[in-house]
Each structure stands twice: as C-alpha cells, then as structure tokens.
Short mmCIF file of C-alpha atoms in Angstrom, two decimals:
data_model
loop_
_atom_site.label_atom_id
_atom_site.label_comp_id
_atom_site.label_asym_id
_atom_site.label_seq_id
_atom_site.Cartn_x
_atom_site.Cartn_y
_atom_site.Cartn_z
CA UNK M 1 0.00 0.00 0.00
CA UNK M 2 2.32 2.35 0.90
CA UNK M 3 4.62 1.63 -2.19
CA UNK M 4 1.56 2.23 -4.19
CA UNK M 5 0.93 5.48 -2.69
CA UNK M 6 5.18 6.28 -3.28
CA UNK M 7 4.56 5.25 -6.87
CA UNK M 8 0.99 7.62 -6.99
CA UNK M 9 2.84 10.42 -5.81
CA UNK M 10 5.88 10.07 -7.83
CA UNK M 11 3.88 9.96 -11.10
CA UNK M 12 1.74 13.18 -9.84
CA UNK M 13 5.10 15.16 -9.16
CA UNK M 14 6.26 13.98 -12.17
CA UNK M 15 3.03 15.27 -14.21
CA UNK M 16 3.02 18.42 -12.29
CA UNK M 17 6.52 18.97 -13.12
CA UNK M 18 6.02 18.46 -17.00
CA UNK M 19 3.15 20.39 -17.12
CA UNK M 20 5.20 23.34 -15.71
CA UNK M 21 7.89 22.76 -18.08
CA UNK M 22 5.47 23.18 -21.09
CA UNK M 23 3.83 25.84 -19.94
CA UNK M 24 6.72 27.95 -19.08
CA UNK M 25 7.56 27.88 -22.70
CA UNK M 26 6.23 30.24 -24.88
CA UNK M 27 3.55 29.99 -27.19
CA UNK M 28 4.69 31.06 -30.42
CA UNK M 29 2.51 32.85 -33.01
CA UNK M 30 3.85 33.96 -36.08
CA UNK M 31 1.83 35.43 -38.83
CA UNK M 32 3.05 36.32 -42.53
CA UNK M 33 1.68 38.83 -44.90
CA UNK M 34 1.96 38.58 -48.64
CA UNK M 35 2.87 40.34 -51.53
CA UNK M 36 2.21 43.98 -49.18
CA UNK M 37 3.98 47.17 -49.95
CA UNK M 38 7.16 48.28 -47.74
CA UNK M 39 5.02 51.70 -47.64
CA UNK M 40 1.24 50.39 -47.17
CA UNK M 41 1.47 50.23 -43.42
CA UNK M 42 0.23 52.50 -40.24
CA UNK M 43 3.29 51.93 -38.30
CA UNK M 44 5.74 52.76 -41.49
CA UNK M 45 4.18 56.27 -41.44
CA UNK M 46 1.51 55.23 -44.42
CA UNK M 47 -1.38 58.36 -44.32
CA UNK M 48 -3.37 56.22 -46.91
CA UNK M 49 -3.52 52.72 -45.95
CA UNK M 50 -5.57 52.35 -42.16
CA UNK M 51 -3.48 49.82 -40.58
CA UNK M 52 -5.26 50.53 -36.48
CA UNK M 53 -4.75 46.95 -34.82
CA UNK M 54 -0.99 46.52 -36.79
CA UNK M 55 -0.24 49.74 -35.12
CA UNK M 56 -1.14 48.73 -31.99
CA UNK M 57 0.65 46.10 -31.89
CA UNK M 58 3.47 47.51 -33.08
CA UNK M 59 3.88 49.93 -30.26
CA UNK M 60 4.00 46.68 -27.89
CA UNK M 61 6.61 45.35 -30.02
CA UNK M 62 10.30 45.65 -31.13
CA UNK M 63 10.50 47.44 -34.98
CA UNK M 64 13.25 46.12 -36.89
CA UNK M 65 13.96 48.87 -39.36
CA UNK M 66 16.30 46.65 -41.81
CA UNK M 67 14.71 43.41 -42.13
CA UNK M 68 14.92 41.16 -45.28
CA UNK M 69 13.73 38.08 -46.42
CA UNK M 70 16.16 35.57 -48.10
CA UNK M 71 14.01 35.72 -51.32
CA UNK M 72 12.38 38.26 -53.69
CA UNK M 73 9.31 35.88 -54.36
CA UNK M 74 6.76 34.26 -52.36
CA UNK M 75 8.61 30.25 -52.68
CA UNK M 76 11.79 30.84 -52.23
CA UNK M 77 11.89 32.82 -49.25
CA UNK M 78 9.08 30.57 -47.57
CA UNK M 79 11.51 27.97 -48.05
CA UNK M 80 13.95 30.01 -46.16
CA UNK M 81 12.60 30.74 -43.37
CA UNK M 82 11.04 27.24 -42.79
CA UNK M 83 14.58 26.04 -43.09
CA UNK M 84 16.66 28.47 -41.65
CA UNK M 85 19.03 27.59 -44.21
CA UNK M 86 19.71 29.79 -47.59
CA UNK M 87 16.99 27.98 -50.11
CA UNK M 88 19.76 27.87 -52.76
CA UNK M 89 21.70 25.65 -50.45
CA UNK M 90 19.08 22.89 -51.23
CA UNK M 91 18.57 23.92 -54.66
CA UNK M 92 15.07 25.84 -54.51
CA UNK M 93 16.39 28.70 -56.48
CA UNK M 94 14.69 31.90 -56.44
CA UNK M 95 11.66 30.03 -58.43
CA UNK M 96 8.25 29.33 -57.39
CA UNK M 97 6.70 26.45 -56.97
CA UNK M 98 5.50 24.99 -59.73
CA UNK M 99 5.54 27.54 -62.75
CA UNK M 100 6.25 27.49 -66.66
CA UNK M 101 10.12 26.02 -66.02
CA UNK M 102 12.53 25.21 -68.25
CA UNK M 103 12.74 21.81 -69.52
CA UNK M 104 15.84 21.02 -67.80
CA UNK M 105 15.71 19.75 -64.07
CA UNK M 106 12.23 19.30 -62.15
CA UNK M 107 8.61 20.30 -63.23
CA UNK M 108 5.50 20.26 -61.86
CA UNK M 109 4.19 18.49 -59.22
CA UNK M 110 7.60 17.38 -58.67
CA UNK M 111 9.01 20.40 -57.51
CA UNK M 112 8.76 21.45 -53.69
CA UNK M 113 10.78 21.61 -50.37
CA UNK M 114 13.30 19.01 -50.66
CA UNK M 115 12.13 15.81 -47.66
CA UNK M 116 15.36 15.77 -46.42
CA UNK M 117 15.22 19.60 -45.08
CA UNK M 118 13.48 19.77 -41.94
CA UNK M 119 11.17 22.69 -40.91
CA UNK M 120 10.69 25.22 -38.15
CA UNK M 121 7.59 22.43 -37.01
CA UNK M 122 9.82 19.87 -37.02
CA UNK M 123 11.59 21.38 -34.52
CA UNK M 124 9.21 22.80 -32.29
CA UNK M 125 7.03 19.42 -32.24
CA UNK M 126 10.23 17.62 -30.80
CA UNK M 127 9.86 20.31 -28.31
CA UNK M 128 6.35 19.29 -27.13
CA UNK M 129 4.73 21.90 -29.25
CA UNK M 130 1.53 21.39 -31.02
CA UNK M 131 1.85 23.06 -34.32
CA UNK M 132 -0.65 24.15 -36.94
CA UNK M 133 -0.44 26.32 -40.31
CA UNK M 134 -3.44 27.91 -41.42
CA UNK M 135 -3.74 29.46 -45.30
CA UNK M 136 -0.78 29.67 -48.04
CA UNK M 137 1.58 26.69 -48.40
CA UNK M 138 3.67 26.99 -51.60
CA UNK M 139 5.78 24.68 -50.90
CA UNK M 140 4.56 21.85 -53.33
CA UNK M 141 1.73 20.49 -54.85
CA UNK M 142 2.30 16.61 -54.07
CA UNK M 143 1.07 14.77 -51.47
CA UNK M 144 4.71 13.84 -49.98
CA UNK M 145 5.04 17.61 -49.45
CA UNK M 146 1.95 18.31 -47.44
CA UNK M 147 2.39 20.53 -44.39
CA UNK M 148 1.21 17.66 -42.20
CA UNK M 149 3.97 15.57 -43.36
CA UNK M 150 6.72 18.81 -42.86
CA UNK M 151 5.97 19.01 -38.76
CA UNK M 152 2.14 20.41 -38.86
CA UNK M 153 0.12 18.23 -36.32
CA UNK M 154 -3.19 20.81 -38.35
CA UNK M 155 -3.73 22.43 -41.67
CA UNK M 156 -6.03 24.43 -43.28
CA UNK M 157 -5.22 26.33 -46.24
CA UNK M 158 -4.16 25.49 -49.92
CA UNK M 159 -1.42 24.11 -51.40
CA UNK M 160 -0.61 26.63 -54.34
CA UNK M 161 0.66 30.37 -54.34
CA UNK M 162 -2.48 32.25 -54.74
CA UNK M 163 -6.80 31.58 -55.00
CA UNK M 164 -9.48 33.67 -54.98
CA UNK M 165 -10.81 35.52 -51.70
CA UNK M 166 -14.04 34.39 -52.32
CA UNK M 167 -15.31 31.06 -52.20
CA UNK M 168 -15.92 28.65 -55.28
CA UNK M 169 -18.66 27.90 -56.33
CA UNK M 170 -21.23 28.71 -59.54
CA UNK M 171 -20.24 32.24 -59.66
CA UNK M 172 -16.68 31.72 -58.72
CA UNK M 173 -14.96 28.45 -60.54
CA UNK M 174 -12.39 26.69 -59.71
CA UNK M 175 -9.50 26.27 -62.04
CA UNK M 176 -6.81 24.71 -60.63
CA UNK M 177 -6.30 21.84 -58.03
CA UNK M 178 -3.39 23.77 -55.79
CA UNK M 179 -6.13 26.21 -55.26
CA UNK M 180 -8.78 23.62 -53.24
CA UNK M 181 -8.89 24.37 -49.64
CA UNK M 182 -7.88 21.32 -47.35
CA UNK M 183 -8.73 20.61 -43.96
CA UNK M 184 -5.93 18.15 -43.09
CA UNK M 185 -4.33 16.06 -45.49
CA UNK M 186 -7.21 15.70 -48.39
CA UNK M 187 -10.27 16.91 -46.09
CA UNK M 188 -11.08 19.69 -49.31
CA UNK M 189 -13.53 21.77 -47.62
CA UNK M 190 -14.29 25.34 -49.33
CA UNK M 191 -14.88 27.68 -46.90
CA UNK M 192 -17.95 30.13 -46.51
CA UNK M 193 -16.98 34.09 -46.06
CA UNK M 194 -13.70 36.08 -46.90
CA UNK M 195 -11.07 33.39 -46.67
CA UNK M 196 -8.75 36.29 -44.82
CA UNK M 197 -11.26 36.00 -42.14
CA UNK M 198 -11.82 32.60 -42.11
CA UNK M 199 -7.93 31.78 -42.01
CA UNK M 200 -7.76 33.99 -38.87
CA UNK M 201 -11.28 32.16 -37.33
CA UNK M 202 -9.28 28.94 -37.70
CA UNK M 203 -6.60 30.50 -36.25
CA UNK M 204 -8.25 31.14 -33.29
CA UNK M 205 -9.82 27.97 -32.75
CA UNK M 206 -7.03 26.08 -32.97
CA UNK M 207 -5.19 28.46 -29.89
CA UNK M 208 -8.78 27.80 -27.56
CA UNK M 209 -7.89 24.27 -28.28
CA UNK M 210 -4.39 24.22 -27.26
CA UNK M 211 -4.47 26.92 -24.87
CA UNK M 212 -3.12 24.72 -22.17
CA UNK M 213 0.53 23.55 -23.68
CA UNK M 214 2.43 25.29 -25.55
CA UNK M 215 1.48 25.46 -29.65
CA UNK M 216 2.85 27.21 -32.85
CA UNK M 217 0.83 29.24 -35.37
CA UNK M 218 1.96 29.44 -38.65
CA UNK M 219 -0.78 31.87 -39.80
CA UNK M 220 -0.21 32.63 -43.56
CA UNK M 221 -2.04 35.01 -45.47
CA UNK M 222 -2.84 35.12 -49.08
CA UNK M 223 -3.54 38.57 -48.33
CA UNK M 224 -2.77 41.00 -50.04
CA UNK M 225 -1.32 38.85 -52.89
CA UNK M 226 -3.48 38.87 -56.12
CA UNK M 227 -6.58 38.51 -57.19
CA UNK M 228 -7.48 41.63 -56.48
CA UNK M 229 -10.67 40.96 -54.11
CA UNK M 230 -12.35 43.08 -51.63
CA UNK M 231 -15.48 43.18 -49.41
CA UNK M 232 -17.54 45.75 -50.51
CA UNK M 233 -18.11 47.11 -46.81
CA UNK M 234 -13.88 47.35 -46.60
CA UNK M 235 -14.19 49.16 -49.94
CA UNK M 236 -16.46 52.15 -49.10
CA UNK M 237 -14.04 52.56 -45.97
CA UNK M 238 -11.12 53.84 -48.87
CA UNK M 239 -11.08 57.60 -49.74
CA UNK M 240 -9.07 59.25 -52.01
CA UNK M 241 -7.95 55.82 -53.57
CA UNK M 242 -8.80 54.59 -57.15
CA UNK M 243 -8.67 51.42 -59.01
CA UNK M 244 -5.89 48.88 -57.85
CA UNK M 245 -4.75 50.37 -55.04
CA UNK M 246 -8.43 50.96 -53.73
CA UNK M 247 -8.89 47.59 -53.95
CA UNK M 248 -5.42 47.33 -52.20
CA UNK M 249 -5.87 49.43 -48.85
CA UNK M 250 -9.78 46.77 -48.22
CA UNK M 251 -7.93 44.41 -48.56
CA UNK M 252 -5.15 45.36 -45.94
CA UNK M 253 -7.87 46.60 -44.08
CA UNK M 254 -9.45 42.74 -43.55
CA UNK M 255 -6.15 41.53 -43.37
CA UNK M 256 -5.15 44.24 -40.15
CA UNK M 257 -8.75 43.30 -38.93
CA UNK M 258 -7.99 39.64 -38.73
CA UNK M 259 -4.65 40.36 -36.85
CA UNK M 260 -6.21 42.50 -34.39
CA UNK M 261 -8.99 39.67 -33.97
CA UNK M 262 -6.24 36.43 -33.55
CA UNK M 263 -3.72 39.05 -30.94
CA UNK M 264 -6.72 40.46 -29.28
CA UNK M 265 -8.03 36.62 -28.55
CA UNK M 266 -4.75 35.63 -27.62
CA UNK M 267 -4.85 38.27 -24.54
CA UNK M 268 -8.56 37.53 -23.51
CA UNK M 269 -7.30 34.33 -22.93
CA UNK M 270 -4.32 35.23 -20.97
CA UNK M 271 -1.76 34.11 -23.21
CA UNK M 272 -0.41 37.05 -23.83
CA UNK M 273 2.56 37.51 -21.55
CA UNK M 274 3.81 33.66 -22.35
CA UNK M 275 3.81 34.27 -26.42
CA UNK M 276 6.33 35.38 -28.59
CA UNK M 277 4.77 36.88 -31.48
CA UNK M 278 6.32 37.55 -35.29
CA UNK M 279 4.76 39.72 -38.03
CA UNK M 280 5.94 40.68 -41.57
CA UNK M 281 6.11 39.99 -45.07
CA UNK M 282 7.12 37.68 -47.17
CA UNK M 283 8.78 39.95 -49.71
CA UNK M 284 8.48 43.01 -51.39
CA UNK M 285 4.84 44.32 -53.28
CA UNK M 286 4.59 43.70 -56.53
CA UNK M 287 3.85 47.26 -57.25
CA UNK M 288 2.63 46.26 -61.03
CA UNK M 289 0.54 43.72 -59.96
CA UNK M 290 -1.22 44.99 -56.94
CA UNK M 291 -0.06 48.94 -56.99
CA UNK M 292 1.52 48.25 -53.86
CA UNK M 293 4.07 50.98 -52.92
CA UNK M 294 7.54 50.30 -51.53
CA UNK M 295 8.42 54.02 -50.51
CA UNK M 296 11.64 55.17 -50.07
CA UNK M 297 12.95 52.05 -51.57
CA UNK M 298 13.69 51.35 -55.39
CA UNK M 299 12.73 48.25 -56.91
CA UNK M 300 9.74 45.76 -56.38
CA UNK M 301 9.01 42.16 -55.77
CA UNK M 302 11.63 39.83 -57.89
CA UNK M 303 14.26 42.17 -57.94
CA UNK M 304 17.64 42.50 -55.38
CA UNK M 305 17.02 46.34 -54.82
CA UNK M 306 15.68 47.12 -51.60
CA UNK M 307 11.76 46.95 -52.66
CA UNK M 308 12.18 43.16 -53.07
CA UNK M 309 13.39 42.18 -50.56
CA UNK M 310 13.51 44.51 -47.52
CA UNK M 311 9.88 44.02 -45.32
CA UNK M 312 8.11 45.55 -42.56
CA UNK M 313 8.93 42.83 -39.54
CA UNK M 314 7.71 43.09 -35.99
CA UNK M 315 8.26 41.10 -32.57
CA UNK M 316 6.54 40.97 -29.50
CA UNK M 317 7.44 38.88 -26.12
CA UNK M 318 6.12 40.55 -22.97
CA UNK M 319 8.72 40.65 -19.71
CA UNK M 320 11.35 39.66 -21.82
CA UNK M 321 11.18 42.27 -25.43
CA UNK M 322 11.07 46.01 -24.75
CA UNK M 323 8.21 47.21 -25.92
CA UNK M 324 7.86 50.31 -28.44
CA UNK M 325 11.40 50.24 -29.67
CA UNK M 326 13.52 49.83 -32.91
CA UNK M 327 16.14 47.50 -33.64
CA UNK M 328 18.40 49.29 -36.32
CA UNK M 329 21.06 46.59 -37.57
CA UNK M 330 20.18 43.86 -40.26
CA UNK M 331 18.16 40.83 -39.72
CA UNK M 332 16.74 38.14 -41.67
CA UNK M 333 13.47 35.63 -42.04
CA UNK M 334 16.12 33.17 -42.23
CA UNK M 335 17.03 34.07 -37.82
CA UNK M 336 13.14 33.01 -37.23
CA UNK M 337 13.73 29.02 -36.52
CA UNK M 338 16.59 29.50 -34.53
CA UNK M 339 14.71 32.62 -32.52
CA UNK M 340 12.19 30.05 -32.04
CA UNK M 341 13.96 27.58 -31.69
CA UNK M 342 16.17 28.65 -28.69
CA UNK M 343 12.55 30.31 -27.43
CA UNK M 344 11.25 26.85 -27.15
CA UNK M 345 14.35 25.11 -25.41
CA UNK M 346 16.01 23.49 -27.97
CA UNK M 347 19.20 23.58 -28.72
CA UNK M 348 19.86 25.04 -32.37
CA UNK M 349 23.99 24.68 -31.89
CA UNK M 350 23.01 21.03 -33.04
CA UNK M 351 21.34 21.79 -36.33
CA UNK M 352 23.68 21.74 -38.98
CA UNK M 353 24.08 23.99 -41.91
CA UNK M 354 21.87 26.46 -40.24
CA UNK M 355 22.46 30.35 -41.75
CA UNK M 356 19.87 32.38 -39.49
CA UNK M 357 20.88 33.50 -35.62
CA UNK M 358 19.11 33.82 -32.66
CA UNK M 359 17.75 37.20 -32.11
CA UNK M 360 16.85 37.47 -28.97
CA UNK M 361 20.48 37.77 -27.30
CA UNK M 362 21.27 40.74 -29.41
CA UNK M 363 17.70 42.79 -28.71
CA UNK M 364 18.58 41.91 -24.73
CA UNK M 365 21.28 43.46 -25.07
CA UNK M 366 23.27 40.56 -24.29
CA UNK M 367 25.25 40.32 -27.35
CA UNK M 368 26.63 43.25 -29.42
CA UNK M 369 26.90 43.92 -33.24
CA UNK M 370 25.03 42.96 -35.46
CA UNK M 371 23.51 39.48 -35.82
CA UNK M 372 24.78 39.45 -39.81
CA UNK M 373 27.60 41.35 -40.99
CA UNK M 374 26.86 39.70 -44.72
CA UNK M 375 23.67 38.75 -46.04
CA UNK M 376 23.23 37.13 -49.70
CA UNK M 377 20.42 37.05 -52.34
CA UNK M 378 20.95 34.79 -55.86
CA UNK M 379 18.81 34.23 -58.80
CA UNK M 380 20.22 32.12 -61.92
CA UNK M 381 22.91 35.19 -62.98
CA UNK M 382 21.39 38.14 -61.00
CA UNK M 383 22.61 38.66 -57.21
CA UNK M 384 23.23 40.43 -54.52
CA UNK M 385 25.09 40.68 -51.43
CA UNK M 386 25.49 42.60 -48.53
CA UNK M 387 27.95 43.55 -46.50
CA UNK M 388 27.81 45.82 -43.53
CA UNK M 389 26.56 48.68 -44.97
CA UNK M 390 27.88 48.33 -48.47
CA UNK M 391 25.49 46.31 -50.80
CA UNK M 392 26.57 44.63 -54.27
CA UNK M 393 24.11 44.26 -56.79
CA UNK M 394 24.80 42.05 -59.76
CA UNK M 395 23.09 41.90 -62.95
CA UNK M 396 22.83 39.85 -66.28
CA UNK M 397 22.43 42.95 -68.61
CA UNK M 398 24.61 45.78 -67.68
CA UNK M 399 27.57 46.61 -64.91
CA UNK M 400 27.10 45.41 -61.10
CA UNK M 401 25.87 48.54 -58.80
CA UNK M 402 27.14 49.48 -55.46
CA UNK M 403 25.53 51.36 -53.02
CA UNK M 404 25.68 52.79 -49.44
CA UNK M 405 22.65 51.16 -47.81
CA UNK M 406 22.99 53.30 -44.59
CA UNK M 407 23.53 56.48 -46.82
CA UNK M 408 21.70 55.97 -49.65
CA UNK M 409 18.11 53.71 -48.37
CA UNK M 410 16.60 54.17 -51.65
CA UNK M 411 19.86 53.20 -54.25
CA UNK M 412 19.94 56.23 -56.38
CA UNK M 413 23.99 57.17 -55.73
CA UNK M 414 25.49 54.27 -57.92
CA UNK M 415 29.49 54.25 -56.49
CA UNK M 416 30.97 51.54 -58.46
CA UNK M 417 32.67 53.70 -60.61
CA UNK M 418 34.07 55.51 -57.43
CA UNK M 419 35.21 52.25 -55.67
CA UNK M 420 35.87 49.49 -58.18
CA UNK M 421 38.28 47.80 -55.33
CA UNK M 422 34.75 47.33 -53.16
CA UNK M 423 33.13 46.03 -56.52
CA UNK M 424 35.57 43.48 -56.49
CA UNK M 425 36.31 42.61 -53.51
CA UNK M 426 32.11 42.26 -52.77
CA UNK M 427 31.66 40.12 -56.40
CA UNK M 428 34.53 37.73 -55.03
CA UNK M 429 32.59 37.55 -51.67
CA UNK M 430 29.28 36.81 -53.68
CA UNK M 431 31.05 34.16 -56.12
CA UNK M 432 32.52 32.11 -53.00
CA UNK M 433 29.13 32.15 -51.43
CA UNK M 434 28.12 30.75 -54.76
CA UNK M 435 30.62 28.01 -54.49
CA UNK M 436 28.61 26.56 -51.60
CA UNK M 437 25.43 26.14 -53.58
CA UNK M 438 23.36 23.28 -55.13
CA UNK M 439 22.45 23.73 -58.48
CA UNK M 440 18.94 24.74 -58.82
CA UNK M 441 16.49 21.45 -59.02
CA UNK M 442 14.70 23.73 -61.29
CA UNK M 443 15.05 26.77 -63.61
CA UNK M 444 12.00 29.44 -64.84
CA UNK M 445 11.88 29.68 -68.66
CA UNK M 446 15.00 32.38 -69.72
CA UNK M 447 12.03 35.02 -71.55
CA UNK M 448 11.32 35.57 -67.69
CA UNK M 449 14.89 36.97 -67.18
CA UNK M 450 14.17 39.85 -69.29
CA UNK M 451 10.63 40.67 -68.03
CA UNK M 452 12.40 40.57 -64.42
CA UNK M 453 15.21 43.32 -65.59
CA UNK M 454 12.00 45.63 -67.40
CA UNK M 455 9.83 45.36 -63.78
CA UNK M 456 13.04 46.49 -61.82
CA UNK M 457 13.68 49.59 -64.34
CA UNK M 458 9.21 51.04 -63.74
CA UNK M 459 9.91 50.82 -59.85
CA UNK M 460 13.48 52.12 -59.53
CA UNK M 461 13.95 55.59 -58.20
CA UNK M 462 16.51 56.93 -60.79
#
C-alpha cells in the first residue's frame, strides 16, 4: 500500500513537473503577410492605408527597421525561413513552386521543399509543441510535401501560391487543383466568407484548443497577394484611392482586422505575456501587380534592390522584449527558426548547416553587433550581397551597382565607378558564397529573365 501510494505520488510530481515545463515555454505565433507594400502600413508612417490593430501592436513590439527576407518571391523565401538555411543551399532557387520552367531539371508536381530539409515544425514538435499552419503553403503540390507531413500536427489552407478571396462555387470556378482548400491532409472543404477572415477564425480555434501547452501558429495570409478581391463594406471605408490600389488598402484593411482579432483573442485568454509573437512579409509588393508601394525604396518584388526584398517585420514577447522600440542593424526571415527555436528550449547549436541567428540575445542586449555582418540574395545570374553597410548588386544585362545602404536607403547614388576595389572585392565575396550552392532542381523559362530586368527599371527611383 504504501509503495503504491510512493509510486501515486511520484507519477503526480512527475506530471506536475512536465506540465510546468510546457507551460513555461512560450507559445509562439507567427503570422506572414503577402505580396504587401514596404510603404502600405500604419506603423511605417503610411497616411493612406488604415493599418489601427498593426499599429497597436506595433507599439508593444520591437520594430526592426532593416529586415529582409532571403528571397524576392513568395517560394523561395518561404523555403527560407522554414529552413533556416539559404533555399539555394538545397537547390530551390529563387523560383516558385511549380511555374512554366525550363525543360531542364524538375517540373511540376515534382518540384517542392526538398524531404530531407526539416522545418521550423519539425523542430518545435520535438519540443512538445503542437503546431498548426493555417492558409498559403507553396511549398509543393504533391502529397509527400503536405504541411502535415513537414511538422504540422493541423492544416487548413491550400497548397498553391495564390486563390481567390471568395469562395468557389457557380459564380466563382475553380480552375486549378493547388487552389482547393484542405482541412488536413485531403479533407477539401471550401470555406464560406472572406477566406482572410476565415484563415484567422481557424486561427483562433485552434489556440482555444491548445491553450493549455504550448502550440505554434503558422498563420499565412494570401492577403494581399493577387486577385485583387475586396469586401464591398472594406471598400467604401477607402477615400481618395482609385482602381488597384483601392482595392489594395480593403484588402489590408481585412487583413489588419484579422490580426487584431487572432492578438486580441490571444490576450482575452491570458496568453499574452507567455507568447512570442512575429509579423511581416514575405517579400516586397509587386507594385505592377497589386499597386503596392515600396516608398523610399527602389525596386519591387523579384528584384535584389531594396523593394524586393527589404519588409516591414515586428516582434513581440512581454517581460522579456522592450516594448515600443527599434532595432536598427540587419536581420533576416532566415534568424526566425533559430529565434524560435532557442525560445522553445532546444538547442539550435546542433542543427547543422543552419544560416539564421538567434535574435533574442542581441535585442537583450546581451550580445553586441550585429547578428549578420553579410547577407546574400541569388537568382540564376542576378545577385546580390550585402555587407555591412555596403550592398553589391549584380546583374545579367549591364555593370554590377554598389551602393551605401545606410547612406543611400533608396539606391539612387550608384558608387561603383568611385570604388571598383569594393566592386571586387564584394563580387569575389558573392562568387565564393556561390561556391557553396546546389544547383537549382529547377530553372523558370530564360524570356522571364528579361521581363524581371523591365519590372526592376518602372519601380526604380533613378
């Protein structure tokens, strides 16, 4: 009897004890915008997009004023920053997933996040986390890619890189298979209202569900990426706005609205001060597509100027994140697994071949300089790199450009004529990076090259 009672009472310290261990770690919550505008938000001083609950949240948060993603479109840099890793290491060149590719290397339904690459839910679920993406995946069309085979326990979203707002139906048809929403692996369940509300709804369910351990929320908008779709009560809220970019500033509007709705749950519930929270972008706007604006940066999405790849990124941990503040030196998507990593208690010194950092020693103030002196960008022959505050840009049609990034935000002072010894000294530093590469599993068709080099030259700012 009384060993039974030893053995009752060792189990029950034991479950107390585990329970406090997953509850002290954080919930983690991290939602991605895409295809928005550098320019088109509250908190980056925008007078014509109404960005109210981003705001808000952004004055309980850290503002990183030089963030960039490790891709200029939507694939790549998912890939990136599910990986940690560069994408080009493991051959997902800056291509998306699947397109109108060259014959040579992978097409199709064949194409997607290599299975031997493990993602930020991989990690996190070997932590005890329950994990769960809701909306864009873009990370392959075949079944052996689904999210719920990459480390998500839930999923509800679509496979593809864009769908329509709206759901299908008679009056809204349904082209393409990527585009079905799924519930789980092969649940296809279209969804009722405005899918940027619904993704957010989901969203919240799944936290009530899991409000008791720790979980991770990959919540990834479609918004504001094409089609162009608005509710017509977000629409009348626009003045001064026409065509495109009306449409535009609803559909940020929904999008902010949702936010506000899933971090505004998130505190009713009291989870608040044990979640680590993550907002931005998954690249620059495609200001011809969408009439997104970049402002003061040149370029747009698919370029290596600033508008493709710099994006508005916010962080928020109560008690242990100082609230209301900037964070000035360079980061990266690629520093958000090991950020959440470490967060969660793992240990991200045993990952190998990992290129992002841990952010949260360096905006404690417990380590100093910047988390990346040298960050890298590559497409086929165009690149980019960046070092400190000098930033290479190379080209397949005319001379590499060199710029001052802390002098010169918006690349308008070309001064590679004025220092060819940091032209050549930054191309060697880009071609050894190169050196480390795959070769791209798959290539876009070349006609795509030039269409890329015309799109850079309407959105630069010289």
């Amino acid at each position: 009897m009384k060993w039974s009672r030893r053995v009752f009472l060792f189990f029950a310290s034991f479950t107390m004890l585990f329970s406090g261990w997953a509850q002290d770690k954080p919930n983690i919550v991290f939602i991605l915008s895409d295809d928005a505008g550098y320019a088109d938000f509250g908190f980056h001083g925008s007078k014509e997009f109404k960005t109210p609950e981003l705001d808000k949240f952004a004055k309980n948060a850290v503002r990183f004023s030089q963030a960039y993603v490790s891709a200029a479109v939507c694939g790549p840099s998912r890939a990136g920053l599910l990986t940690g890793k560069y994408q080009q290491k493991f051959g997902f060149e800056e291509n998306n997933v699947p397109g109108l590719m060259s014959k040579n290397g992978l097409t199709g339904d064949d194409m997607g996040l290599p299975l031997d690459q493990k993602t930020i839910a991989d990690y996190l679920k070997e932590q005890g986390y329950r994990t769960a993406l809701f909306g864009k995946w873009h990370q392959g069309n075949a079944d052996r890619f689904h999210p719920t085979k990459r480390g998500f326990d839930e999923f509800y979203g679509f496979r593809g890189g864009a769908r329509s707002y709206m759901p299908f139906g008679a009056d809204n048809e349904l082209t393409r298979n990527e585009d079905r929403l799924e519930r789980g692996f092969g649940g296809f369940q279209e969804h009722e209202g405005y899918l940027t509300e619904e993704l957010a709804d989901e969203a919240i369910a799944f936290i009530e569900r899991n409000q008791k351990n720790p979980f991770f929320v990959y919540l990834a908008f479609n918004a504001v990426h094409t089609p162009m779709e608005a509710k017509e009560e977000d629409l009348k809220k626009v003045k001064g706005l026409s065509g495109k970019r009306k449409t535009l500033a609803a559909m940020t509007i929904a999008m902010d609205r949702a936010c506000g709705k899933v971090l505004d749950r998130i505190k009713a519930l009291g989870l608040d001060k044990n979640t680590l929270i993550v907002f931005t972008n998954d690249n620059g706007g495609p200001s011809d597509a969408n009439e997104s604006s970049n402002l003061p940066l040149s370029g747009t999405k698919a370029n290596h100027l600033e508008g493709g790849i710099r994006v508005p990124f916010l962080m928020s941990w109560p008690g242990k994140l100082k609230p209301n503040t900037v964070y000035e030196n360079p980061i990266s998507t690629l520093d958000l697994l090991p950020t959440f990593v470490t967060a969660a208690g793992g240990d991200v010194n045993a990952i190998d071949g990992l290129d992002g950092v841990d952010l949260l020693p360096y905006l404690q103030g417990k380590k100093q300089g910047r988390p990346h002196e040298t960050l890298y960008w590559k497409k086929e022959a165009r690149g980019a790199i960046r070092h400190n505050d000098w930033k290479l840009v190379r080209f397949p049609d005319r001379p590499a450009e060199l710029y001052n990034i802390k002098e010169d935000i918006s690349e308008t002072n070309d001064l590679a004529s004025k220092y060819p010894q940091k032209v050549r000294e930054l191309y060697q530093m880009l071609f050894n990076w190169e050196l480390t590469l795959e070769r791209p599993l798959w290539q876009l068709e070349r006609r795509f090259e030039g269409l890329a080099a015309k799109r850079m030259d309407s959105y630069r700012k010289h």
